[in-house]
Structures are given as C-alpha cells and as structure tokens.
PDB file of C-alpha atoms and ligand atoms in Angstrom:
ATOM      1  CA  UNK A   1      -1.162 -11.167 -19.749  1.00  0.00           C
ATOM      2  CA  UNK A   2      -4.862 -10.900 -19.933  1.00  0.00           C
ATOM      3  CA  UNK A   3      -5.501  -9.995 -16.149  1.00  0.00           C
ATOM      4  CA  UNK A   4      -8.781  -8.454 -15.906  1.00  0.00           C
ATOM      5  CA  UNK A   5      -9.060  -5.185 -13.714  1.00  0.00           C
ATOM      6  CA  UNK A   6     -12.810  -4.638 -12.314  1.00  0.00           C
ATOM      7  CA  UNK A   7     -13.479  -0.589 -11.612  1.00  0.00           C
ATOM      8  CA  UNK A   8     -16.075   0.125  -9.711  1.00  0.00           C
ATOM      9  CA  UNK A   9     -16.588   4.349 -10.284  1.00  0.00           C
ATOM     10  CA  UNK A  10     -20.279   5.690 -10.656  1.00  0.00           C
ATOM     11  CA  UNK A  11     -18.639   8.379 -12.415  1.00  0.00           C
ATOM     12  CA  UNK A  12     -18.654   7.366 -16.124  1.00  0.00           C
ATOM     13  CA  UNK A  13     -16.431   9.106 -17.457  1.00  0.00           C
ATOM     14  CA  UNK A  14     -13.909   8.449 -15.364  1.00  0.00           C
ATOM     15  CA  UNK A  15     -14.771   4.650 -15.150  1.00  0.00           C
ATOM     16  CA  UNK A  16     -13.965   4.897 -19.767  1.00  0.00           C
ATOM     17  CA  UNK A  17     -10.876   6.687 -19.403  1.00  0.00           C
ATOM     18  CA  UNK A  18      -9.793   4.259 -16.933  1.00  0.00           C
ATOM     19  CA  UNK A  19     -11.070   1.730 -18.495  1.00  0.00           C
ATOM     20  CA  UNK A  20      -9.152   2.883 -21.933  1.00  0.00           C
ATOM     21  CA  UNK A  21      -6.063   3.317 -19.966  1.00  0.00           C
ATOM     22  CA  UNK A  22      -6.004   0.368 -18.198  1.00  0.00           C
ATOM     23  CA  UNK A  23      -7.353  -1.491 -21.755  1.00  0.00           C
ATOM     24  CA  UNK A  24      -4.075   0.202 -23.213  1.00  0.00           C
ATOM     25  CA  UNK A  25      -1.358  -1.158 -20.581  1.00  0.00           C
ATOM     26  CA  UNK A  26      -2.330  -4.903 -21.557  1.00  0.00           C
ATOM     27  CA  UNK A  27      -5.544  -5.031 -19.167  1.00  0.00           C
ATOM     28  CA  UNK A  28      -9.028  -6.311 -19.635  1.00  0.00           C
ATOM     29  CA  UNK A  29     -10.855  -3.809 -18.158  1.00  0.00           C
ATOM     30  CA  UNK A  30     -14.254  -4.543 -16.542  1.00  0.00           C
ATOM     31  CA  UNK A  31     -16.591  -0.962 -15.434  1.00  0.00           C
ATOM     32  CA  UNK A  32     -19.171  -1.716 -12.740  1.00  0.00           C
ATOM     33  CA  UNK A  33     -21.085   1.696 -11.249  1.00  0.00           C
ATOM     34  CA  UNK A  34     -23.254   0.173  -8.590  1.00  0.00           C
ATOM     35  CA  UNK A  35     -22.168  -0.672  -5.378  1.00  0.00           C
ATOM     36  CA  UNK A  36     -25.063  -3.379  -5.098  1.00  0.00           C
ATOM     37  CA  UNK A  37     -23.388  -5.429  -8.412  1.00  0.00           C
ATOM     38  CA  UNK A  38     -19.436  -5.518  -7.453  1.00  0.00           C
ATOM     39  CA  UNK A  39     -20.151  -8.621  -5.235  1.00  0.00           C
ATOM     40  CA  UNK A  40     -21.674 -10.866  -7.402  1.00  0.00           C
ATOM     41  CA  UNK A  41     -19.439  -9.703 -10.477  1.00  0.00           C
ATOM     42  CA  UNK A  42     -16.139 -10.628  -8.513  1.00  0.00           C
ATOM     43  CA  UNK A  43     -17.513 -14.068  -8.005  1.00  0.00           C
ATOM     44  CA  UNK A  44     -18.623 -14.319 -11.281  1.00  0.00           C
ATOM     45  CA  UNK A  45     -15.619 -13.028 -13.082  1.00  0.00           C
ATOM     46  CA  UNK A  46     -12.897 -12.992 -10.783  1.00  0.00           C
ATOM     47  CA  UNK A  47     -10.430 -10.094 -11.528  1.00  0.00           C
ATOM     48  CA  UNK A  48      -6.782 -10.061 -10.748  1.00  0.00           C
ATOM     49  CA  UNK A  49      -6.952  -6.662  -9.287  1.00  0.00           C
ATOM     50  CA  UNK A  50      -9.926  -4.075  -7.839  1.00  0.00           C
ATOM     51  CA  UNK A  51     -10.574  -0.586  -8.195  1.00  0.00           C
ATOM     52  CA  UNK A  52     -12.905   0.385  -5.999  1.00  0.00           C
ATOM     53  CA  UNK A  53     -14.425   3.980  -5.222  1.00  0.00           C
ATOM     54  CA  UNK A  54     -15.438   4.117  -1.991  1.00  0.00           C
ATOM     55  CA  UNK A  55     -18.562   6.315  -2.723  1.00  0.00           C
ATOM     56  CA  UNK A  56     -21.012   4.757  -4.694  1.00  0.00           C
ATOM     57  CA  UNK A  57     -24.749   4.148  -5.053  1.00  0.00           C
ATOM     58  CA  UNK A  58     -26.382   1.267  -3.601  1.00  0.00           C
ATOM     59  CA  UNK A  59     -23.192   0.029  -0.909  1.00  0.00           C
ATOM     60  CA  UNK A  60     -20.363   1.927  -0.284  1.00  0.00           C
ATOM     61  CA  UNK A  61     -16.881   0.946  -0.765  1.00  0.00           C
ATOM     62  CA  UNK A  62     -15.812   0.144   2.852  1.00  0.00           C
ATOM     63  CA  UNK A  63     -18.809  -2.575   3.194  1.00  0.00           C
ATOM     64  CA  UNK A  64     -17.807  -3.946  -0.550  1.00  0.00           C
ATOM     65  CA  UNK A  65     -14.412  -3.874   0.901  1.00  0.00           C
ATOM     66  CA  UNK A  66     -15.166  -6.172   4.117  1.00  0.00           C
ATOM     67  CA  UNK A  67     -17.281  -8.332   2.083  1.00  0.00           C
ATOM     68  CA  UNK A  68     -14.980  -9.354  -0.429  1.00  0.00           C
ATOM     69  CA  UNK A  69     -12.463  -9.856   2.065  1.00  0.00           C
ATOM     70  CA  UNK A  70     -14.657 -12.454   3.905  1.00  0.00           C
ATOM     71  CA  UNK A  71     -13.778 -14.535   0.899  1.00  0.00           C
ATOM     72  CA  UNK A  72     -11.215 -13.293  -1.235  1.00  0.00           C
ATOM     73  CA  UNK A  73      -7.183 -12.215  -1.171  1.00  0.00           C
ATOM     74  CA  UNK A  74      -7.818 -10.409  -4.326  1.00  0.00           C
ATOM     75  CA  UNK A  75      -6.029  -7.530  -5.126  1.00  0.00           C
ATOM     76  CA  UNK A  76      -8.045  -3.960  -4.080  1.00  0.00           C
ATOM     77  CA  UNK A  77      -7.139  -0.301  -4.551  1.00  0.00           C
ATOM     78  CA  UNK A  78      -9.637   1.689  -2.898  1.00  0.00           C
ATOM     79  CA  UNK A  79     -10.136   5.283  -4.116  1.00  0.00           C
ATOM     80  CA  UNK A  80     -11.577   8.190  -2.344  1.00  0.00           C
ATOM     81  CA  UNK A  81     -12.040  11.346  -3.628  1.00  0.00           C
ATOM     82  CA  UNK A  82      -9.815  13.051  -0.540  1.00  0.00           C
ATOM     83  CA  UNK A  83      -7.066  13.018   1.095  1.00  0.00           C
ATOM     84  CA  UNK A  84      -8.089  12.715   4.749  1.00  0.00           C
ATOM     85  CA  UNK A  85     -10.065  10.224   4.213  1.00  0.00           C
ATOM     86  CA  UNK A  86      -6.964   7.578   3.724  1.00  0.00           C
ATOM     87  CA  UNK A  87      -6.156   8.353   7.450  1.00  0.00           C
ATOM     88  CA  UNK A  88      -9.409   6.963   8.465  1.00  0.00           C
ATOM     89  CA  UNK A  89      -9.448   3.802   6.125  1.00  0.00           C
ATOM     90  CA  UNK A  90      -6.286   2.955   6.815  1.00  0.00           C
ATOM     91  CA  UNK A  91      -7.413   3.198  11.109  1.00  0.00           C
ATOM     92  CA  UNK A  92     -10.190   0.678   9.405  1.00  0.00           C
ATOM     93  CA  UNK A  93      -8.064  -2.028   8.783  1.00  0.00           C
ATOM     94  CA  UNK A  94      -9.845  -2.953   5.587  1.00  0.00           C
ATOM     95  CA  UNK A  95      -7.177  -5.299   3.968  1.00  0.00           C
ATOM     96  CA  UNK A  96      -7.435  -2.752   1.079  1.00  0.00           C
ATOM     97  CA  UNK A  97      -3.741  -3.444  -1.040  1.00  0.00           C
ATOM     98  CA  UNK A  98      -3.377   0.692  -2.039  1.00  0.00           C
ATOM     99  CA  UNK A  99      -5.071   3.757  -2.018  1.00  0.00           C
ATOM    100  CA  UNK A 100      -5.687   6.727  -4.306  1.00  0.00           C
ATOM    101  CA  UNK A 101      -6.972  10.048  -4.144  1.00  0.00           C
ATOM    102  CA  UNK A 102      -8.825  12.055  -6.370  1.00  0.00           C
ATOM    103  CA  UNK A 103      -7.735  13.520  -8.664  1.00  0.00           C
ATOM    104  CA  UNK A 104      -5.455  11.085  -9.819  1.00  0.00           C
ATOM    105  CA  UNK A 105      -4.006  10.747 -13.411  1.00  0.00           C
ATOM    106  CA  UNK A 106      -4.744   7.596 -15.256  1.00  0.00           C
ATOM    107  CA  UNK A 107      -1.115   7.127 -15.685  1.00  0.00           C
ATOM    108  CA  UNK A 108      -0.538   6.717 -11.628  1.00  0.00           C
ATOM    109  CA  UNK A 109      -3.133   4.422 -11.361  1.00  0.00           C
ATOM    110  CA  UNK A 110      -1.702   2.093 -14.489  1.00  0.00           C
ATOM    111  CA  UNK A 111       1.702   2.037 -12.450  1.00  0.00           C
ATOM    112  CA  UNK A 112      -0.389   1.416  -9.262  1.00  0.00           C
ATOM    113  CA  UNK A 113      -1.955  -1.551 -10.446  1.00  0.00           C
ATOM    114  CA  UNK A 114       1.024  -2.432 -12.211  1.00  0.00           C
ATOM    115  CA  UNK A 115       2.928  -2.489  -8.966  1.00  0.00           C
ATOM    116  CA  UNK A 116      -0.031  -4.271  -6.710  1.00  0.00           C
ATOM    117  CA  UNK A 117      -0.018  -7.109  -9.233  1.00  0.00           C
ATOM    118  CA  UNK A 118       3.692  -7.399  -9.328  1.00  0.00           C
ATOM    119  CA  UNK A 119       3.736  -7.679  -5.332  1.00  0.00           C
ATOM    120  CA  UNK A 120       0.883  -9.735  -5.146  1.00  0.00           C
ATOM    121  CA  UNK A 121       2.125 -12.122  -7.655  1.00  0.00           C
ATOM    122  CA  UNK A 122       6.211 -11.972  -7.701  1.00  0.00           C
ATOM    123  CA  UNK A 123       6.625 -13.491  -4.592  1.00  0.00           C
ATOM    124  CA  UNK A 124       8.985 -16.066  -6.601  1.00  0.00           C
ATOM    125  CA  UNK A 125      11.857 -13.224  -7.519  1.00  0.00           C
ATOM    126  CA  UNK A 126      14.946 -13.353  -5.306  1.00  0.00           C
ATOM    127  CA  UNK A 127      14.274 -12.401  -2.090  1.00  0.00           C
ATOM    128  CA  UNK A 128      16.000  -9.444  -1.310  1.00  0.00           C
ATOM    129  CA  UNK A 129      14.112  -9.532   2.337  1.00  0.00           C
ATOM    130  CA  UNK A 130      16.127 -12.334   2.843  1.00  0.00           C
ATOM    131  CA  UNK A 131      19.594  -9.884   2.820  1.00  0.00           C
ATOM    132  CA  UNK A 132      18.075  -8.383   5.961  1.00  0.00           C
ATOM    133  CA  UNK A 133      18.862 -10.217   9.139  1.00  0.00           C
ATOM    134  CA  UNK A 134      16.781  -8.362  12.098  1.00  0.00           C
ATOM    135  CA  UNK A 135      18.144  -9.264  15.583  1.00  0.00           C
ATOM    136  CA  UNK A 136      15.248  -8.342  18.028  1.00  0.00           C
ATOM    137  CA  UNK A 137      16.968  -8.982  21.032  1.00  0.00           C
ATOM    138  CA  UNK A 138      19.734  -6.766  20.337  1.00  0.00           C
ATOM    139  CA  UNK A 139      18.392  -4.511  18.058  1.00  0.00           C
ATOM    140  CA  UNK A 140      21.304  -5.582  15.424  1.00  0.00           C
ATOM    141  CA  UNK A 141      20.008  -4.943  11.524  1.00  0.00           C
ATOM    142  CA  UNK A 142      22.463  -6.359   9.184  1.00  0.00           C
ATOM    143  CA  UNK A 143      22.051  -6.053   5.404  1.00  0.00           C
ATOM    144  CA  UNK A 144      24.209  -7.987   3.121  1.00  0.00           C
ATOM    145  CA  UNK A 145      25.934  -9.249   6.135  1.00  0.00           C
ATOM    146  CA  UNK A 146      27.040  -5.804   6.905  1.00  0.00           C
ATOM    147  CA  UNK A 147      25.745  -4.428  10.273  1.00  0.00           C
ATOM    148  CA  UNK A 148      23.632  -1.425   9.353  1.00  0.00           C
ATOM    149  CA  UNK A 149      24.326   0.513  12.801  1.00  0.00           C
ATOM    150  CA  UNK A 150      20.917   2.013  13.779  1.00  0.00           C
ATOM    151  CA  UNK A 151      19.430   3.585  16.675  1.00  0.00           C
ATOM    152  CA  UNK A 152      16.783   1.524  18.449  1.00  0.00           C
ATOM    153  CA  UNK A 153      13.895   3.411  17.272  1.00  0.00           C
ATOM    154  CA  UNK A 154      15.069   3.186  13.992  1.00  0.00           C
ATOM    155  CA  UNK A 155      15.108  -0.607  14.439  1.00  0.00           C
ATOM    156  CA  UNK A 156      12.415  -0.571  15.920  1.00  0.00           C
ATOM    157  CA  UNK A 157      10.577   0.939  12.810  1.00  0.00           C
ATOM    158  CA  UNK A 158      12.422  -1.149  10.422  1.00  0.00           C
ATOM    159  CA  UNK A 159      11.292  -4.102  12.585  1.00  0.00           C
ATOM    160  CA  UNK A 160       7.893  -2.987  12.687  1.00  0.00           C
ATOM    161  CA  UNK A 161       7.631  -2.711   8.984  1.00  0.00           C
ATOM    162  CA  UNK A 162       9.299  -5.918   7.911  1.00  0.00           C
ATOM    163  CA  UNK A 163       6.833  -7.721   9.745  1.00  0.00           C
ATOM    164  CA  UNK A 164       3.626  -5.706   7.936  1.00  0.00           C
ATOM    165  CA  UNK A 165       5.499  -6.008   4.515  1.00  0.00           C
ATOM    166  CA  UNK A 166       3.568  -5.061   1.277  1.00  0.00           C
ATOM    167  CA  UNK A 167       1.075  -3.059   4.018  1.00  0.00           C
ATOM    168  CA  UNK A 168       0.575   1.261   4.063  1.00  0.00           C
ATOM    169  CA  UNK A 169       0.787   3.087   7.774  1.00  0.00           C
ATOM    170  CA  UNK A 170       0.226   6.445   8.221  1.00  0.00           C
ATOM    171  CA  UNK A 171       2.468   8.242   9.943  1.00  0.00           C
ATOM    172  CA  UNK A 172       0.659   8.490  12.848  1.00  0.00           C
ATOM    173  CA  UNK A 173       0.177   5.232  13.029  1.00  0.00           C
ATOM    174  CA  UNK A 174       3.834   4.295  12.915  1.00  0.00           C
ATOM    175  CA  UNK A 175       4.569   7.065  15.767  1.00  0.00           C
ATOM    176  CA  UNK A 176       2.182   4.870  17.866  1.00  0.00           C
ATOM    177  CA  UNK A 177       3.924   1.565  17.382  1.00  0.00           C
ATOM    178  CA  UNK A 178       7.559   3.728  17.911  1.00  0.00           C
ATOM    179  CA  UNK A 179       6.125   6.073  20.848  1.00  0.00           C
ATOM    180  CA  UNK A 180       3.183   4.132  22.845  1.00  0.00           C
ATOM    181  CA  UNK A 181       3.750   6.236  25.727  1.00  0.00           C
ATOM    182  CA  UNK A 182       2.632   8.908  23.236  1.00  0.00           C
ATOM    183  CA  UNK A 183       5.460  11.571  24.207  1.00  0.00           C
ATOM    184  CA  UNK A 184       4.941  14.345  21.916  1.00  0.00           C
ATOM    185  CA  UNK A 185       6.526  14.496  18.806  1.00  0.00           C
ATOM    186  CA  UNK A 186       5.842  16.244  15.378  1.00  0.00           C
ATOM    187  CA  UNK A 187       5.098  13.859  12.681  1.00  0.00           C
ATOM    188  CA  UNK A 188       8.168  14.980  10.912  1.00  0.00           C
ATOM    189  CA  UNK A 189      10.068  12.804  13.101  1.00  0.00           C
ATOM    190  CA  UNK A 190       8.763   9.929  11.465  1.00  0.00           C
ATOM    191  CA  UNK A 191      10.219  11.194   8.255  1.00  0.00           C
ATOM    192  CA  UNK A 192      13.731  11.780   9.415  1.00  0.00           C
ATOM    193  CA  UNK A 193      14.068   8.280  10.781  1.00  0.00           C
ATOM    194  CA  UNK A 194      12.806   6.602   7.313  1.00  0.00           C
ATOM    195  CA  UNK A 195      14.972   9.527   5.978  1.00  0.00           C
ATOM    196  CA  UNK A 196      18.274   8.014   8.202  1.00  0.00           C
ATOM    197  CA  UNK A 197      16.997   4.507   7.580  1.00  0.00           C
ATOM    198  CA  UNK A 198      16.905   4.574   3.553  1.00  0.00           C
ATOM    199  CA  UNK A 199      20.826   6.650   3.767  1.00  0.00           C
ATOM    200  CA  UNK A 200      22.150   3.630   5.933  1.00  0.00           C
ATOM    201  CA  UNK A 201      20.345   0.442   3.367  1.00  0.00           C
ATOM    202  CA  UNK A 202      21.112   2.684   0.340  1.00  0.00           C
ATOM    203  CA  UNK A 203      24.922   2.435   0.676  1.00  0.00           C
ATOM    204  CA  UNK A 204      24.831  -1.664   0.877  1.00  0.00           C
ATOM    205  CA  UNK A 205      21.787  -1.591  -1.486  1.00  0.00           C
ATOM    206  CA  UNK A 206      22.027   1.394  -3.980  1.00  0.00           C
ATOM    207  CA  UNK A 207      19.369  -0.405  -6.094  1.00  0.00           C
ATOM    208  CA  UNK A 208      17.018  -1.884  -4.332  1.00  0.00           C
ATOM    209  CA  UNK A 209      14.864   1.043  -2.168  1.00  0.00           C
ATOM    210  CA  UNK A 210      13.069  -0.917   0.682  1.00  0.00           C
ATOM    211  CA  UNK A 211      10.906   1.305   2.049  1.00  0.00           C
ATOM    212  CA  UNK A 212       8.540   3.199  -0.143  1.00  0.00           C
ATOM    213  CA  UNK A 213       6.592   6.328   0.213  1.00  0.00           C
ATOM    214  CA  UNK A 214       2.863   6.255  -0.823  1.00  0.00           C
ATOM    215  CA  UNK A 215       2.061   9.552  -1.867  1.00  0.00           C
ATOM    216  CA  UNK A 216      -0.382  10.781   0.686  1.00  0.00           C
ATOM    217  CA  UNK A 217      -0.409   8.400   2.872  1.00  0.00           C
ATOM    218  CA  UNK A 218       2.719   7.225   4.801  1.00  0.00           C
ATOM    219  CA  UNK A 219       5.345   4.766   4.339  1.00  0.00           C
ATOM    220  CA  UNK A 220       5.279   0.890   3.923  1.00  0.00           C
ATOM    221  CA  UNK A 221       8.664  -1.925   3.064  1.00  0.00           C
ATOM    222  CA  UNK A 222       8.390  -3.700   0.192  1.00  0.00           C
ATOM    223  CA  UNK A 223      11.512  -5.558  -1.261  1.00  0.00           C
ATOM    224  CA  UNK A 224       9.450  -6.846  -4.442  1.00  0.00           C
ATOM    225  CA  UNK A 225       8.470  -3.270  -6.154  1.00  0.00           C
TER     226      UNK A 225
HETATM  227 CA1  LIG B   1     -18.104   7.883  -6.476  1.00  0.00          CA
END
C-alpha cells in the first residue's frame, strides 16, 4: 500500500502514538508539529491523506487548510480538540474530507483514514449511487427500480445530500436547506427524517447503508464506505 499519512499535532505524544498506529495499519506515517512547515512538506512529499490539528504553533489549521486547498484535492481530516468547534468549521467551508474531536482513540482515526482513502480513491467500485433514480420534478426516489415512497422533505434531504456526496452537514445546516423559511423546529427533526429515510432504502438495500452518521457532527451520503 505504502500511502503516506502526514500528522500535523504539536502534541508529541500524541503525534508517536499516531504515528505507531497509523505505521501499524500499513501506513507510512510522516509527524510534522509546526504549522509554518506543513506547506512546504505536502509539496515536497505529497501524502495520500492529512491529519491536521487545527491548533498549532506558527499557522493554524484553518489557514493550512485554505492553503493547501488552493492547490491540492488531497485528502484532510482536520482535528480539533472540541466538539463545538466542528459546527463552526464546517459553516467555514474548508474542503476539509472529516473531522475529529479530541479525545479520540487511535483506533477511530485508523478506520477514519481508512475510510477517507477508500472514498477518495474507490470511485471505480460499482456504483451503487447509480440504483438511485431522483426525480426532482416530482419528488419520485426510486431505488432498485422500486419507488421508495417519501415525503417531500424527505426527498428533499435525500436530494440535497446526493448532490454533496462524500461531504459532512451539521444538522443545522441541513434544517436550513429543508426549512429556509426557518419555521421552528427542534433539531431532532432532522434525525427522524434520516431515521424514516434509512427504514425505507434499508428494505431494498439491507447492505448497503447510504447515509452515514459522523459522530459529532451530522449526517452525510456516501454509497462507497
Ligand atoms: Ca494542537
């Protein structure tokens, strides 16, 4: 495989037991711990995949994140050490591919990358997306050929997601694409549509589950992980 993963963590101990766990999975890992050297490392070097902590000496992980971007599709996971901080970066727009929160276990961020990389690169395995037939003008979802019978605001959030593919939203964020005329509703509601939405795609697709939670964060579809 030899896909080298660059961290970027001031912390050092957490950068070596990434690092080791990351080494372990079949990675080459590379440890960075100033903001000022990611930039001219991912030119040099150019890793499959990015870890980057968004607080760090030197430049901080948002402006490493925007630069990189300026030239790069690589892979990046940002990290921050809490929670409502993901809310905010993911209002940023960043192009960031996941995000974690500290305190994380090594493990979860092995199957992160794992599944990042997979995405980024299995865009050759049969396209399950391609089962899905979205009728916009009727609001008609059929999977397999079978018409999956929704409501319009679930199509309209299955819609909305299909079309971002592979990309987080908080759950705010998708109540502002469903509800623009931002009638009140609890965030909850959110989940009990994806809730609905999963039951109806399950029973044609009891393998395959399309839209994913991210821990956290919200909700995203993805037919490759
Ligand atoms: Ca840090």
């Amino acid at each position: 495989m030899n896909e080298t993963v660059l961290i970027v963590e001031d912390e050092p101990k957490l950068a070596k037991l990434l690092g080791s766990y990351l080494g372990q999975a079949g990675y080459t890992p590379l440890t960075v711990d100033n903001g000022l050297d990611v930039l001219p490392l991912v030119r040099e070097k150019m890793p499959s995949l990015i870890l980057l902590d968004l607080m760090l000496p030197g430049k901080n992980g948002i402006d490493i994140c925007k630069e990189i971007r300026a030239f790069s599709d690589v892979p990046i996971i940002m990290v921050t050490a809490r929670i409502e901080e993901i809310d905010r970066l993911l209002g940023l727009e960043l192009g960031a591919d996941d995000y974690i929160c500290k305190p994380f276990s090594p493990r979860e961020v092995v199957a992160r990358v794992k599944t990042v990389l997979r995405r980024t690169h299995g865009s050759k395995r049969t396209p399950v997306a391609s089962m899905l037939v979205l009728d916009e003008e009727c609001y008609r979802a059929t999977l397999r050929g079978v018409d999956l019978d929704l409501t319009i605001v679930e199509f309209k959030l299955l819609s909305f997601l299909v079309a971002n593919s592979g990309r987080i939203y908080s759950r705010n964020q998708l109540m502002d694409r469903i509800y623009p005329d931002q009638r009140v509703v609890s965030d909850r509601t959110i989940d009990s549509h994806i809730k609905n939405l999963r039951k109806k795609m399950s029973v044609l697709l009891p393998d395959n589950e399309l839209i994913h939670s991210v821990y956290g964060v919200g909700y995203k579809y993805d037919s490759q992980s």
